[in-house]
mmCIF file of C-alpha atoms in Angstrom:
data_model
loop_
_atom_site.group_PDB
_atom_site.id
_atom_site.type_symbol
_atom_site.label_atom_id
_atom_site.label_comp_id
_atom_site.label_asym_id
_atom_site.label_seq_id
_atom_site.Cartn_x
_atom_site.Cartn_y
_atom_site.Cartn_z
ATOM 1 C CA UNK A 1213 12.683 5.204 -7.320
ATOM 2 C CA UNK A 1214 11.014 1.868 -7.509
ATOM 3 C CA UNK A 1215 13.143 1.027 -10.439
ATOM 4 C CA UNK A 1216 16.301 1.963 -8.482
ATOM 5 C CA UNK A 1217 15.192 -0.150 -5.568
ATOM 6 C CA UNK A 1218 14.470 -2.973 -7.988
ATOM 7 C CA UNK A 1219 17.925 -2.589 -9.446
ATOM 8 C CA UNK A 1220 19.643 -2.766 -6.050
ATOM 9 C CA UNK A 1221 17.692 -6.054 -4.946
ATOM 10 C CA UNK A 1222 16.683 -7.700 -8.279
ATOM 11 C CA UNK A 1223 16.360 -11.190 -6.720
ATOM 12 C CA UNK A 1224 13.903 -10.093 -3.894
ATOM 13 C CA UNK A 1225 10.190 -9.703 -4.056
ATOM 14 C CA UNK A 1226 8.671 -6.245 -3.426
ATOM 15 C CA UNK A 1227 8.422 -6.443 0.398
ATOM 16 C CA UNK A 1228 11.789 -8.195 0.584
ATOM 17 C CA UNK A 1229 13.273 -5.403 -1.113
ATOM 18 C CA UNK A 1230 11.555 -2.688 0.873
ATOM 19 C CA UNK A 1231 12.625 -4.539 4.063
ATOM 20 C CA UNK A 1232 16.153 -4.678 2.841
ATOM 21 C CA UNK A 1233 16.273 -0.960 2.044
ATOM 22 C CA UNK A 1234 14.824 0.143 5.408
ATOM 23 C CA UNK A 1235 17.019 -2.216 7.277
ATOM 24 C CA UNK A 1236 19.859 -0.443 5.614
ATOM 25 C CA UNK A 1237 18.667 3.163 5.503
ATOM 26 C CA UNK A 1238 16.059 3.307 8.412
ATOM 27 C CA UNK A 1239 13.423 5.053 6.306
ATOM 28 C CA UNK A 1240 12.728 5.284 2.598
ATOM 29 C CA UNK A 1241 10.551 7.134 0.206
ATOM 30 C CA UNK A 1242 9.702 5.233 -2.921
ATOM 31 C CA UNK A 1243 8.663 7.311 -5.948
ATOM 32 C CA UNK A 1244 7.022 5.951 -9.264
ATOM 33 C CA UNK A 1245 5.002 2.702 -8.252
ATOM 34 C CA UNK A 1246 2.557 1.353 -10.750
ATOM 35 C CA UNK A 1247 4.327 0.650 -13.965
ATOM 36 C CA UNK A 1248 6.195 -2.610 -14.662
ATOM 37 C CA UNK A 1249 9.947 -2.507 -14.263
ATOM 38 C CA UNK A 1250 12.283 -1.865 -17.392
ATOM 39 C CA UNK A 1251 13.383 -5.490 -17.120
ATOM 40 C CA UNK A 1252 9.661 -6.443 -17.530
ATOM 41 C CA UNK A 1253 9.251 -7.423 -13.897
ATOM 42 C CA UNK A 1254 5.877 -6.643 -12.199
ATOM 43 C CA UNK A 1255 5.537 -3.169 -10.654
ATOM 44 C CA UNK A 1256 6.692 -2.372 -7.144
ATOM 45 C CA UNK A 1257 3.152 -2.370 -6.149
ATOM 46 C CA UNK A 1258 -0.116 -2.824 -8.067
ATOM 47 C CA UNK A 1259 -1.922 0.718 -8.048
ATOM 48 C CA UNK A 1260 -5.256 1.717 -9.082
ATOM 49 C CA UNK A 1261 -5.223 3.167 -12.745
ATOM 50 C CA UNK A 1262 -7.622 5.832 -11.803
ATOM 51 C CA UNK A 1263 -6.093 7.338 -8.720
ATOM 52 C CA UNK A 1264 -2.483 8.496 -8.495
ATOM 53 C CA UNK A 1265 -0.369 9.193 -11.583
ATOM 54 C CA UNK A 1266 2.057 6.342 -11.354
ATOM 55 C CA UNK A 1267 5.054 8.532 -12.274
ATOM 56 C CA UNK A 1268 4.369 11.026 -9.470
ATOM 57 C CA UNK A 1269 3.275 8.943 -6.344
ATOM 58 C CA UNK A 1270 5.269 7.547 -3.636
ATOM 59 C CA UNK A 1271 5.339 5.790 -0.189
ATOM 60 C CA UNK A 1272 7.116 6.605 2.964
ATOM 61 C CA UNK A 1273 8.345 3.342 4.593
ATOM 62 C CA UNK A 1274 10.323 2.905 7.785
ATOM 63 C CA UNK A 1275 11.790 0.007 9.619
ATOM 64 C CA UNK A 1276 9.578 -1.126 12.439
ATOM 65 C CA UNK A 1277 11.611 -1.583 15.690
ATOM 66 C CA UNK A 1278 9.490 -4.624 16.909
ATOM 67 C CA UNK A 1279 9.025 -6.593 13.840
ATOM 68 C CA UNK A 1280 12.219 -5.351 11.867
ATOM 69 C CA UNK A 1281 10.109 -5.292 8.785
ATOM 70 C CA UNK A 1282 9.014 -2.614 6.338
ATOM 71 C CA UNK A 1283 6.293 -0.574 7.699
ATOM 72 C CA UNK A 1284 4.360 1.800 5.431
ATOM 73 C CA UNK A 1285 3.527 5.226 7.040
ATOM 74 C CA UNK A 1286 2.051 7.111 4.089
ATOM 75 C CA UNK A 1287 1.226 6.531 0.596
ATOM 76 C CA UNK A 1288 0.621 9.850 -1.556
ATOM 77 C CA UNK A 1289 0.801 11.513 -4.948
ATOM 78 C CA UNK A 1290 -0.417 13.663 -7.577
ATOM 79 C CA UNK A 1291 -3.807 12.582 -8.784
ATOM 80 C CA UNK A 1292 -4.366 11.384 -12.386
ATOM 81 C CA UNK A 1293 -4.923 13.968 -15.070
ATOM 82 C CA UNK A 1294 -6.541 13.175 -18.585
ATOM 83 C CA UNK A 1295 -3.284 11.968 -20.097
ATOM 84 C CA UNK A 1296 -2.058 9.789 -17.153
ATOM 85 C CA UNK A 1297 -5.480 8.333 -16.633
ATOM 86 C CA UNK A 1298 -5.964 7.235 -20.242
ATOM 87 C CA UNK A 1299 -2.486 5.618 -20.244
ATOM 88 C CA UNK A 1300 -2.899 3.874 -16.969
ATOM 89 C CA UNK A 1301 -6.444 2.556 -17.899
ATOM 90 C CA UNK A 1302 -5.002 1.415 -21.249
ATOM 91 C CA UNK A 1303 -1.970 -0.387 -19.655
ATOM 92 C CA UNK A 1304 -4.368 -2.382 -17.400
ATOM 93 C CA UNK A 1305 -6.728 -3.157 -20.181
ATOM 94 C CA UNK A 1306 -9.619 -1.492 -18.609
ATOM 95 C CA UNK A 1307 -9.976 1.588 -20.698
ATOM 96 C CA UNK A 1308 -13.272 0.792 -22.373
ATOM 97 C CA UNK A 1309 -14.709 -0.511 -19.093
ATOM 98 C CA UNK A 1310 -13.640 2.254 -16.810
ATOM 99 C CA UNK A 1311 -13.489 5.367 -18.740
ATOM 100 C CA UNK A 1312 -17.174 6.016 -18.487
ATOM 101 C CA UNK A 1313 -17.280 5.798 -14.754
ATOM 102 C CA UNK A 1314 -18.262 9.123 -13.173
ATOM 103 C CA UNK A 1315 -14.928 10.141 -11.735
ATOM 104 C CA UNK A 1316 -13.062 8.973 -14.733
ATOM 105 C CA UNK A 1317 -15.305 10.759 -17.130
ATOM 106 C CA UNK A 1318 -14.940 14.068 -15.181
ATOM 107 C CA UNK A 1319 -11.183 13.771 -15.258
ATOM 108 C CA UNK A 1320 -11.249 13.179 -19.010
ATOM 109 C CA UNK A 1321 -13.507 15.951 -19.653
ATOM 110 C CA UNK A 1322 -11.552 18.269 -17.260
ATOM 111 C CA UNK A 1323 -14.443 18.832 -14.930
ATOM 112 C CA UNK A 1324 -12.259 18.285 -11.693
ATOM 113 C CA UNK A 1325 -9.375 20.279 -10.547
ATOM 114 C CA UNK A 1326 -5.962 18.920 -10.548
ATOM 115 C CA UNK A 1327 -5.048 17.625 -7.126
ATOM 116 C CA UNK A 1328 -2.765 15.652 -4.731
ATOM 117 C CA UNK A 1329 -3.602 13.507 -1.829
ATOM 118 C CA UNK A 1330 -2.150 11.304 0.857
ATOM 119 C CA UNK A 1331 -1.550 11.527 4.408
ATOM 120 C CA UNK A 1332 -0.088 9.530 7.278
ATOM 121 C CA UNK A 1333 -1.804 6.293 8.323
ATOM 122 C CA UNK A 1334 -2.759 7.436 11.977
ATOM 123 C CA UNK A 1335 -3.054 3.638 13.008
ATOM 124 C CA UNK A 1336 0.170 2.809 11.545
ATOM 125 C CA UNK A 1337 1.858 5.653 13.135
ATOM 126 C CA UNK A 1338 0.296 4.630 16.472
ATOM 127 C CA UNK A 1339 1.717 1.187 15.799
ATOM 128 C CA UNK A 1340 5.343 2.639 15.390
ATOM 129 C CA UNK A 1341 5.101 4.836 18.400
ATOM 130 C CA UNK A 1342 3.514 2.183 20.688
ATOM 131 C CA UNK A 1343 5.690 -0.645 19.289
ATOM 132 C CA UNK A 1344 2.801 -2.804 18.479
ATOM 133 C CA UNK A 1345 3.127 -5.645 15.915
ATOM 134 C CA UNK A 1346 -0.371 -5.768 14.677
ATOM 135 C CA UNK A 1347 -2.730 -3.014 13.567
ATOM 136 C CA UNK A 1348 -5.608 -4.746 15.590
ATOM 137 C CA UNK A 1349 -3.765 -3.509 18.672
ATOM 138 C CA UNK A 1350 -4.450 0.103 17.871
ATOM 139 C CA UNK A 1351 -7.685 0.113 15.861
ATOM 140 C CA UNK A 1352 -10.810 -1.985 15.687
ATOM 141 C CA UNK A 1353 -11.075 -4.009 12.710
ATOM 142 C CA UNK A 1354 -13.299 -6.962 11.487
ATOM 143 C CA UNK A 1355 -11.071 -10.122 11.592
ATOM 144 C CA UNK A 1356 -12.245 -13.500 10.373
ATOM 145 C CA UNK A 1357 -12.140 -15.926 13.276
ATOM 146 C CA UNK A 1358 -9.120 -17.827 12.334
ATOM 147 C CA UNK A 1359 -6.979 -14.701 12.048
ATOM 148 C CA UNK A 1360 -8.395 -13.339 15.416
ATOM 149 C CA UNK A 1361 -7.603 -16.792 17.044
ATOM 150 C CA UNK A 1362 -4.029 -16.776 15.585
ATOM 151 C CA UNK A 1363 -3.215 -13.339 16.789
ATOM 152 C CA UNK A 1364 -4.800 -14.151 20.375
ATOM 153 C CA UNK A 1365 -2.692 -17.316 20.622
ATOM 154 C CA UNK A 1366 0.423 -15.429 19.652
ATOM 155 C CA UNK A 1367 -0.258 -13.168 22.527
ATOM 156 C CA UNK A 1368 -1.295 -10.227 20.438
ATOM 157 C CA UNK A 1369 -3.699 -8.336 22.466
ATOM 158 C CA UNK A 1370 -6.195 -7.122 19.648
ATOM 159 C CA UNK A 1371 -9.061 -4.818 20.329
ATOM 160 C CA UNK A 1372 -11.920 -7.169 20.042
ATOM 161 C CA UNK A 1373 -14.553 -6.655 17.189
ATOM 162 C CA UNK A 1374 -16.847 -9.232 18.941
ATOM 163 C CA UNK A 1375 -17.467 -11.415 21.770
ATOM 164 C CA UNK A 1376 -15.239 -14.600 21.227
ATOM 165 C CA UNK A 1377 -16.760 -17.524 22.961
ATOM 166 C CA UNK A 1378 -14.238 -19.413 25.095
ATOM 167 C CA UNK A 1379 -13.263 -22.924 23.640
ATOM 168 C CA UNK A 1380 -15.028 -25.729 25.336
ATOM 169 C CA UNK A 1381 -12.974 -28.107 27.039
ATOM 170 C CA UNK A 1382 -13.851 -31.828 27.463
#
């Protein structure tokens, strides 16, 4: 669970904990992200209060062989029901603001079926299989100019989202 991972590595931030765990085990499945830790520390990951039940969600994270860093392949969970939705909206302090949104209202009024969701991030799986270090190497994305330039300068062959004018030399 996210609480167990926090207890194993209490002095690390979230991504450092996940990286330490995947370096130790190769792959991990973290359950229960969204709530603050029992010691009052921030949650393993900030999650939307109107999507998954924070007690019933989880991520599959592996060690990326190129970057030697945590690499999230999947996020999944049981969707909120009325009780979990109201608790999570209240915890975030947005109950009055968000309970009247169309989806939240439908959940509260039992007008949508209970469900689950998630799946593999295909681009992230391609990154792992092709051993690329940047998602821009396997999918088109819109990158701000400075990020695109940094990636290209670092030798990352990103799929271009635009024509980049060559720098003028004087």
